[in-house]
Short mmCIF file of C-alpha atoms and ligand atoms in Angstrom, two decimals:
data_model
loop_
_atom_site.label_atom_id
_atom_site.label_comp_id
_atom_site.label_asym_id
_atom_site.label_seq_id
_atom_site.Cartn_x
_atom_site.Cartn_y
_atom_site.Cartn_z
CA MET M 1 -78.51 -136.02 7.39
CA LYS M 2 -82.04 -135.64 5.92
CA LEU M 3 -83.97 -132.20 6.09
CA ASP M 4 -87.04 -132.42 7.73
CA ILE M 5 -88.65 -129.36 6.48
CA LYS M 6 -91.13 -128.81 3.87
CA ARG M 7 -89.59 -127.13 0.61
CA ALA M 8 -91.37 -124.67 -1.11
CA TYR M 9 -93.19 -124.97 -4.62
CA ASN M 10 -90.34 -122.64 -6.03
CA PHE M 11 -91.02 -121.11 -9.30
CA ASN M 12 -88.56 -118.08 -8.90
CA ALA M 13 -87.41 -116.56 -12.20
CA GLY M 14 -83.76 -116.36 -10.57
CA PRO M 15 -82.10 -117.14 -8.12
CA SER M 16 -84.55 -120.17 -8.40
CA ALA M 17 -84.90 -123.81 -7.21
CA LEU M 18 -81.63 -125.78 -6.51
CA PRO M 19 -81.54 -129.75 -6.24
CA LEU M 20 -82.23 -130.76 -2.71
CA SER M 21 -79.67 -133.46 -2.92
CA VAL M 22 -77.09 -130.65 -3.70
CA LEU M 23 -78.31 -128.49 -0.79
CA GLU M 24 -77.84 -131.56 1.25
CA LYS M 25 -74.42 -132.45 0.26
CA ALA M 26 -73.33 -128.67 0.64
CA GLN M 27 -74.58 -128.79 4.01
CA GLN M 28 -72.96 -131.91 4.91
CA GLU M 29 -69.81 -130.28 3.72
CA LEU M 30 -69.78 -126.93 5.00
CA ILE M 31 -67.93 -127.26 8.07
CA ASP M 32 -65.40 -129.68 7.04
CA PHE M 33 -64.41 -129.68 3.16
CA ARG M 34 -63.65 -133.05 2.44
CA GLY M 35 -61.01 -133.36 5.27
CA THR M 36 -59.59 -130.03 5.17
CA GLY M 37 -61.22 -128.92 8.55
CA MET M 38 -62.31 -125.61 6.73
CA SER M 39 -65.38 -124.68 4.73
CA ILE M 40 -65.08 -124.29 0.99
CA MET M 41 -65.32 -120.76 1.53
CA GLU M 42 -62.33 -120.84 3.96
CA LEU M 43 -60.19 -122.31 1.53
CA SER M 44 -57.58 -120.36 -0.50
CA HIS M 45 -58.39 -120.18 -4.17
CA ARG M 46 -54.77 -121.39 -4.97
CA SER M 47 -55.10 -124.47 -2.74
CA ALA M 48 -55.24 -127.94 -4.38
CA ALA M 49 -58.68 -128.76 -2.93
CA TYR M 50 -60.28 -125.80 -4.35
CA GLU M 51 -58.41 -126.14 -7.81
CA GLU M 52 -59.84 -129.72 -7.77
CA VAL M 53 -63.38 -128.40 -7.65
CA HIS M 54 -62.66 -125.63 -9.97
CA ASN M 55 -61.41 -127.84 -12.71
CA GLN M 56 -64.26 -130.56 -12.15
CA ALA M 57 -66.76 -128.07 -12.57
CA ILE M 58 -65.31 -126.85 -15.84
CA ALA M 59 -64.71 -130.51 -16.78
CA ARG M 60 -68.31 -131.49 -16.19
CA LEU M 61 -69.51 -128.50 -18.00
CA LYS M 62 -67.53 -129.55 -21.25
CA ASP M 63 -68.76 -133.29 -20.73
CA LEU M 64 -72.55 -132.36 -20.39
CA MET M 65 -72.67 -129.62 -23.24
CA GLY M 66 -70.24 -131.51 -25.37
CA ILE M 67 -68.05 -128.19 -25.50
CA SER M 68 -64.80 -129.07 -27.85
CA GLU M 69 -61.26 -128.14 -27.08
CA ASP M 70 -61.75 -125.30 -29.42
CA TYR M 71 -63.54 -123.42 -26.50
CA GLU M 72 -62.52 -121.86 -23.07
CA VAL M 73 -64.83 -122.32 -20.30
CA LEU M 74 -64.54 -119.30 -17.89
CA PHE M 75 -66.16 -118.47 -14.47
CA LEU M 76 -66.70 -114.63 -14.12
CA GLN M 77 -68.66 -112.13 -11.92
CA GLY M 78 -70.68 -109.08 -12.64
CA GLY M 79 -73.52 -111.50 -13.87
CA ALA M 80 -74.82 -111.78 -17.53
CA SER M 81 -75.28 -107.90 -17.52
CA LEU M 82 -71.84 -107.14 -17.29
CA GLN M 83 -71.41 -109.65 -20.33
CA PHE M 84 -73.86 -106.88 -22.20
CA SER M 85 -71.02 -104.37 -21.86
CA MET M 86 -67.94 -106.83 -21.98
CA ILE M 87 -68.92 -108.42 -25.40
CA PRO M 88 -68.87 -105.11 -27.30
CA MET M 89 -65.84 -103.79 -25.31
CA ASN M 90 -63.86 -106.90 -26.44
CA PHE M 91 -65.38 -107.27 -29.94
CA LEU M 92 -66.78 -104.03 -31.19
CA GLY M 93 -64.88 -100.76 -31.79
CA GLU M 94 -64.26 -98.10 -34.43
CA GLY M 95 -65.06 -99.56 -38.02
CA LYS M 96 -66.76 -102.42 -36.61
CA LYS M 97 -70.58 -103.41 -36.47
CA ALA M 98 -72.56 -105.86 -34.70
CA GLY M 99 -76.26 -107.22 -35.09
CA TYR M 100 -78.56 -107.84 -32.24
CA VAL M 101 -81.86 -109.80 -32.42
CA MET M 102 -84.35 -108.35 -30.43
CA THR M 103 -86.59 -110.62 -28.58
CA GLY M 104 -87.38 -108.93 -25.29
CA SER M 105 -86.03 -106.67 -22.41
CA TRP M 106 -82.83 -108.53 -21.93
CA SER M 107 -81.85 -108.18 -25.71
CA GLU M 108 -82.68 -104.48 -25.28
CA LYS M 109 -80.51 -104.00 -22.65
CA ALA M 110 -77.64 -105.79 -24.56
CA PHE M 111 -78.38 -103.67 -27.20
CA ALA M 112 -77.97 -100.57 -25.39
CA GLU M 113 -74.90 -101.52 -23.89
CA ALA M 114 -73.25 -102.25 -27.48
CA LYS M 115 -74.38 -98.76 -28.71
CA LEU M 116 -71.95 -97.37 -26.41
CA PHE M 117 -69.16 -99.10 -27.95
CA GLY M 118 -69.90 -99.17 -31.91
CA GLU M 119 -72.13 -99.55 -34.66
CA VAL M 120 -75.00 -101.79 -33.90
CA ALA M 121 -78.33 -102.89 -35.89
CA GLN M 122 -81.27 -104.95 -34.98
CA ALA M 123 -81.20 -107.80 -37.38
CA ALA M 124 -84.56 -108.81 -36.37
CA SER M 125 -87.31 -107.46 -33.67
CA SER M 126 -90.51 -108.93 -32.42
CA LYS M 127 -91.18 -105.94 -30.25
CA GLU M 128 -94.06 -104.68 -32.49
CA GLY M 129 -96.00 -107.98 -31.30
CA LYS M 130 -95.19 -107.59 -27.66
CA TYR M 131 -92.48 -110.20 -27.96
CA ARG M 132 -94.85 -112.92 -28.42
CA ARG M 133 -92.69 -114.69 -30.78
CA ILE M 134 -88.97 -115.77 -31.57
CA PRO M 135 -88.42 -114.15 -35.18
CA ARG M 136 -88.37 -116.60 -38.16
CA LEU M 137 -84.83 -117.51 -39.15
CA ALA M 138 -85.70 -115.69 -42.67
CA GLU M 139 -86.53 -112.34 -40.95
CA ILE M 140 -82.82 -112.19 -39.65
CA GLN M 141 -81.03 -109.73 -41.67
CA TYR M 142 -77.37 -108.68 -41.57
CA GLN M 143 -74.74 -108.00 -43.82
CA GLY M 144 -72.36 -110.77 -43.43
CA ASP M 145 -69.23 -108.64 -42.31
CA GLU M 146 -70.39 -107.74 -38.71
CA ALA M 147 -68.25 -108.62 -35.79
CA TYR M 148 -71.07 -110.65 -34.36
CA LEU M 149 -74.68 -111.51 -34.04
CA HIS M 150 -76.28 -111.45 -30.66
CA LEU M 151 -79.47 -113.15 -29.76
CA THR M 152 -81.19 -114.44 -26.37
CA SER M 153 -81.74 -117.73 -26.29
CA ASN M 154 -84.90 -117.82 -23.84
CA ASN M 155 -86.62 -114.60 -23.03
CA THR M 156 -86.93 -114.97 -19.28
CA ILE M 157 -89.59 -112.00 -18.99
CA TYR M 158 -91.81 -112.80 -22.14
CA GLY M 159 -91.60 -116.50 -21.97
CA THR M 160 -90.41 -117.32 -25.61
CA GLN M 161 -87.56 -119.51 -26.48
CA TRP M 162 -85.59 -119.92 -29.58
CA LYS M 163 -86.11 -123.66 -31.29
CA GLU M 164 -83.66 -123.44 -34.02
CA PHE M 165 -80.49 -121.12 -34.09
CA PRO M 166 -79.34 -119.26 -37.47
CA ALA M 167 -76.50 -120.54 -39.13
CA THR M 168 -74.48 -117.38 -39.57
CA GLY M 169 -71.74 -118.47 -41.78
CA ASN M 170 -68.59 -116.02 -40.95
CA VAL M 171 -70.48 -113.96 -38.88
CA PRO M 172 -69.72 -115.25 -35.19
CA LEU M 173 -72.97 -116.05 -32.97
CA ILE M 174 -73.39 -114.91 -29.60
CA ALA M 175 -76.01 -116.21 -27.29
CA ASP M 176 -77.19 -115.02 -23.94
CA MET M 177 -78.08 -118.38 -22.47
CA SER M 178 -78.80 -117.32 -19.05
CA SER M 179 -82.32 -118.72 -18.79
CA ASP M 180 -82.00 -121.88 -20.61
CA ILE M 181 -78.17 -123.08 -20.71
CA LEU M 182 -78.24 -127.04 -20.12
CA SER M 183 -82.06 -127.21 -20.25
CA LYS M 184 -81.79 -128.79 -23.82
CA HIS M 185 -79.15 -130.03 -26.42
CA VAL M 186 -77.56 -127.20 -28.09
CA ASP M 187 -74.99 -127.64 -30.50
CA VAL M 188 -72.04 -125.69 -29.35
CA SER M 189 -70.06 -125.18 -32.37
CA LYS M 190 -72.78 -123.16 -33.93
CA PHE M 191 -71.45 -120.65 -31.37
CA SER M 192 -68.67 -118.24 -30.75
CA MET M 193 -69.79 -117.42 -27.45
CA ILE M 194 -72.37 -118.49 -25.20
CA TYR M 195 -72.62 -116.86 -21.61
CA ALA M 196 -75.22 -117.02 -18.77
CA GLY M 197 -75.60 -116.07 -14.98
CA ALA M 198 -75.44 -119.14 -13.18
CA GLN M 199 -78.64 -118.56 -10.90
CA LYS M 200 -81.23 -120.19 -12.92
CA ASN M 201 -80.33 -123.63 -14.19
CA LEU M 202 -76.78 -123.78 -12.97
CA GLY M 203 -76.19 -122.82 -9.38
CA PRO M 204 -76.35 -119.85 -7.06
CA SER M 205 -75.85 -116.41 -8.26
CA GLY M 206 -72.61 -114.75 -8.29
CA VAL M 207 -70.88 -116.59 -11.21
CA THR M 208 -71.40 -116.25 -14.94
CA VAL M 209 -70.59 -118.98 -17.29
CA VAL M 210 -68.79 -117.78 -20.36
CA ILE M 211 -68.01 -120.51 -23.33
CA VAL M 212 -65.87 -118.90 -26.10
CA ARG M 213 -64.22 -120.09 -28.99
CA LYS M 214 -60.35 -119.63 -28.75
CA GLU M 215 -60.13 -118.31 -32.47
CA PHE M 216 -62.73 -115.81 -31.65
CA LEU M 217 -60.72 -114.48 -28.68
CA GLU M 218 -57.82 -113.89 -30.96
CA LYS M 219 -60.17 -111.01 -32.56
CA ALA M 220 -60.46 -109.31 -29.37
CA ASN M 221 -59.39 -105.63 -28.77
CA SER M 222 -56.55 -105.26 -26.36
CA ASN M 223 -56.88 -101.63 -25.29
CA ILE M 224 -59.34 -102.26 -22.52
CA PRO M 225 -59.02 -102.77 -18.77
CA THR M 226 -57.40 -106.24 -17.63
CA MET M 227 -60.29 -107.51 -15.76
CA LEU M 228 -62.85 -106.84 -18.65
CA LYS M 229 -60.85 -108.72 -21.28
CA TYR M 230 -61.93 -112.25 -21.81
CA SER M 231 -58.19 -113.02 -22.50
CA THR M 232 -57.24 -112.34 -19.09
CA HIS M 233 -59.36 -114.85 -17.74
CA ALA M 234 -58.72 -117.49 -20.40
CA LYS M 235 -54.81 -117.30 -19.81
CA ASN M 236 -55.37 -117.90 -16.13
CA ASN M 237 -57.85 -120.47 -15.89
CA SER M 238 -60.37 -118.02 -14.50
CA LEU M 239 -58.05 -117.58 -11.48
CA TYR M 240 -56.58 -114.03 -12.42
CA ASN M 241 -58.00 -112.74 -9.31
CA THR M 242 -60.37 -114.74 -6.47
CA PRO M 243 -63.32 -116.14 -8.00
CA PRO M 244 -66.54 -116.70 -6.30
CA THR M 245 -65.43 -120.22 -4.81
CA PHE M 246 -68.51 -120.93 -3.10
CA GLY M 247 -70.88 -120.35 -6.09
CA ILE M 248 -68.08 -122.41 -8.52
CA TYR M 249 -68.27 -125.13 -6.00
CA MET M 250 -72.16 -125.38 -6.13
CA LEU M 251 -72.18 -124.78 -9.86
CA GLY M 252 -69.94 -128.10 -10.00
CA GLU M 253 -72.41 -130.05 -7.69
CA VAL M 254 -75.29 -129.11 -9.70
CA LEU M 255 -73.63 -130.12 -12.74
CA GLY M 256 -72.73 -133.51 -11.03
CA TRP M 257 -76.30 -133.87 -10.26
CA VAL M 258 -77.08 -133.57 -13.74
CA GLN M 259 -74.67 -136.34 -14.75
CA GLU M 260 -76.24 -138.39 -11.92
CA ILE M 261 -79.73 -137.91 -12.93
CA GLY M 262 -79.07 -139.23 -16.48
CA GLY M 263 -77.51 -136.44 -18.27
CA LEU M 264 -78.96 -133.99 -20.50
CA GLU M 265 -81.47 -136.56 -22.07
CA GLU M 266 -82.95 -136.86 -18.54
CA VAL M 267 -83.05 -133.33 -18.06
CA VAL M 268 -84.83 -132.71 -21.60
CA ARG M 269 -87.30 -135.40 -20.65
CA ARG M 270 -88.16 -133.68 -17.27
CA ASN M 271 -88.31 -130.30 -18.56
CA GLU M 272 -90.94 -131.12 -21.54
CA GLU M 273 -93.02 -133.11 -18.92
CA LYS M 274 -93.16 -130.18 -16.66
CA ALA M 275 -93.83 -127.71 -19.01
CA LYS M 276 -96.55 -129.76 -20.66
CA VAL M 277 -98.43 -129.90 -17.45
CA ILE M 278 -98.60 -126.30 -17.02
CA TYR M 279 -98.98 -125.37 -20.80
CA ASP M 280 -102.04 -127.98 -20.53
CA ALA M 281 -103.62 -126.22 -17.95
CA ILE M 282 -103.76 -123.11 -20.11
CA ASP M 283 -104.70 -124.77 -23.07
CA HIS M 284 -107.59 -126.65 -21.60
CA SER M 285 -108.90 -123.68 -19.89
CA ASN M 286 -111.08 -122.38 -22.81
CA GLY M 287 -109.40 -119.06 -22.37
CA PHE M 288 -109.39 -118.55 -19.02
CA TYR M 289 -105.80 -118.47 -18.97
CA ILE M 290 -104.28 -116.82 -21.86
CA GLY M 291 -100.54 -117.79 -22.56
CA HIS M 292 -98.63 -114.85 -23.56
CA ALA M 293 -95.98 -116.58 -26.06
CA GLU M 294 -97.29 -117.95 -29.52
CA ASN M 295 -97.17 -121.75 -29.41
CA ASP M 296 -94.17 -122.28 -31.74
CA SER M 297 -92.19 -120.04 -29.71
CA ARG M 298 -93.23 -121.23 -26.05
CA SER M 299 -90.53 -121.34 -23.39
CA LEU M 300 -89.94 -124.71 -21.69
CA MET M 301 -88.34 -122.56 -18.87
CA ASN M 302 -90.71 -119.52 -18.29
CA ILE M 303 -94.29 -119.99 -18.74
CA THR M 304 -96.12 -116.62 -18.98
CA PHE M 305 -99.78 -116.01 -19.08
CA ASN M 306 -102.71 -113.82 -18.08
CA LEU M 307 -106.22 -113.93 -16.93
CA LYS M 308 -109.01 -112.32 -18.23
CA SER M 309 -109.00 -109.25 -15.99
CA GLU M 310 -106.43 -107.56 -13.72
CA GLU M 311 -108.87 -108.07 -10.78
CA LEU M 312 -109.01 -111.95 -11.52
CA GLU M 313 -105.18 -112.03 -12.19
CA LYS M 314 -104.87 -110.48 -8.56
CA ALA M 315 -106.88 -112.90 -7.20
CA PHE M 316 -105.34 -115.83 -8.72
CA LEU M 317 -101.98 -114.50 -7.30
CA ALA M 318 -102.84 -113.92 -4.08
CA GLN M 319 -104.33 -117.45 -3.62
CA ALA M 320 -101.58 -118.93 -5.21
CA LYS M 321 -99.35 -117.25 -2.88
CA GLN M 322 -101.53 -118.63 -0.12
CA GLU M 323 -101.20 -122.01 -0.97
CA GLY M 324 -97.40 -122.12 -1.13
CA PHE M 325 -96.64 -121.51 -4.82
CA ILE M 326 -93.58 -118.89 -4.85
CA GLY M 327 -92.60 -116.48 -7.57
CA VAL M 328 -95.44 -116.66 -9.96
CA ASN M 329 -95.77 -113.04 -10.38
CA GLY M 330 -94.90 -112.02 -13.94
CA HIS M 331 -91.71 -109.71 -13.86
CA ARG M 332 -92.49 -106.31 -12.59
CA SER M 333 -92.15 -104.62 -16.05
CA ILE M 334 -94.89 -106.50 -17.59
CA GLY M 335 -97.20 -108.01 -14.84
CA GLY M 336 -99.17 -111.20 -15.47
CA CYS M 337 -98.10 -114.67 -14.30
CA ARG M 338 -95.05 -116.58 -14.84
CA ALA M 339 -93.87 -120.19 -13.93
CA SER M 340 -90.48 -120.63 -14.01
CA THR M 341 -89.64 -124.19 -14.36
CA TYR M 342 -85.96 -124.61 -14.42
CA ASN M 343 -83.92 -127.83 -14.33
CA ALA M 344 -84.15 -128.07 -10.59
CA VAL M 345 -87.85 -127.50 -10.12
CA PRO M 346 -89.36 -130.97 -9.36
CA TYR M 347 -92.12 -132.21 -11.58
CA GLU M 348 -94.37 -132.39 -8.55
CA SER M 349 -94.34 -128.58 -8.07
CA CYS M 350 -95.59 -128.33 -11.65
CA LYS M 351 -98.13 -130.77 -11.24
CA ALA M 352 -99.49 -129.23 -7.81
CA PHE M 353 -99.48 -125.70 -9.64
CA SER M 354 -101.56 -127.28 -12.62
CA GLU M 355 -104.10 -128.47 -10.37
CA PHE M 356 -104.18 -125.38 -8.66
CA MET M 357 -104.85 -123.41 -11.57
CA GLU M 358 -107.75 -126.09 -12.61
CA GLN M 359 -108.97 -125.38 -9.38
CA PHE M 360 -109.08 -121.85 -9.50
CA GLN M 361 -110.78 -121.71 -12.73
CA LYS M 362 -113.54 -124.17 -11.37
CA GLN M 363 -114.06 -121.84 -8.47
CA ASN M 364 -113.84 -118.54 -10.71
CA GLY M 365 -114.49 -119.53 -14.09
C1 LIG B 401 -81.89 -113.70 -20.42
C2 LIG B 401 -81.27 -112.76 -19.29
N1 LIG B 401 -80.11 -112.38 -19.55
C3 LIG B 401 -79.34 -111.51 -18.70
C4 LIG B 401 -80.15 -111.50 -17.23
C5 LIG B 401 -79.33 -110.64 -16.42
O1 LIG B 401 -78.46 -111.34 -15.68
P1 LIG B 401 -77.69 -110.72 -14.14
O2 LIG B 401 -78.80 -110.69 -13.30
O3 LIG B 401 -76.88 -112.29 -13.93
O4 LIG B 401 -76.72 -109.78 -14.82
C6 LIG B 401 -81.25 -112.14 -16.81
C7 LIG B 401 -81.46 -112.07 -15.45
O5 LIG B 401 -82.69 -112.59 -15.38
C8 LIG B 401 -81.82 -112.79 -18.04
O6 LIG B 401 -82.77 -113.53 -17.54
#
């Protein structure tokens, strides 16, 4: 059954756009999931039908990201925000220290949580320049005996993204990839742990993906609550307690969609094309639109910009809303404008938005 409704130009920062074909399939399967006579939400998480969905989602992520057998893929709850606490709970503690690279509000939140558990230091920060850039690799300072080094691979609020990751040798590298996981090729083997809330590139909210090296898990503290130990979930294939079954099903279907369209290579091609059409509108505007991020730190996922005055910005956002562009307000903490162009946002939305930007400039420039 085809949906005969108009889909919005959805630039929400998260939860955000999902592929239409996935929504349609979920709709089709909603009442009777693959002959069970129940919806996926009504199945036992211990049933064979659910287990197949669960394991397929893990297998698809491993396939798409090239995750080796050295890693566990976990589906947790509590959002990426709980990871800010679980990471230091599991890996920090007395006599241990960790480094944090500060590139925006999410790094600050992760840093603040870690402080509650052990000694933490800022390995680099671009706060002074209003987080317009990712620190250069040479700026990152740490001693070499840290329990881990943490970074945020894409800064959803400021619109910056790491292009190259540090080689940290013996220091385990952990990345919050909430807003750019599966948007480009990443060498997972450089990381001891990657985590991401699903609600931007992977599916609906409610599932947090954790990819963690088995060897790293062995170093984790044991004197913490059962549910907050990674090892609990690793030992039980993320089925220690009831997982968010519907969210995991949707995540698996989104991954299936990525495979169908041609895998990461096609995702990368699309994402570059989508971001370019909007960045071009900024760059060709003779300063009418002012990009927030420095050019070499620009995010392909969250495009942030301002207009010359607050008044003009207000008018721009009001007109954008009127014309059906959803979610283009900047984050409430910094204002301005932001177009989030995650994997499932179609090129047509980005093209339409860039045309709107050009038109608004003509009328107001
Ligand atoms: C980079 C990043 N980290 C963490 C979070 C927090 O995620 P959650 O809402 O899943 O806790 C977000 C949310 O937007 C984010 O963009």
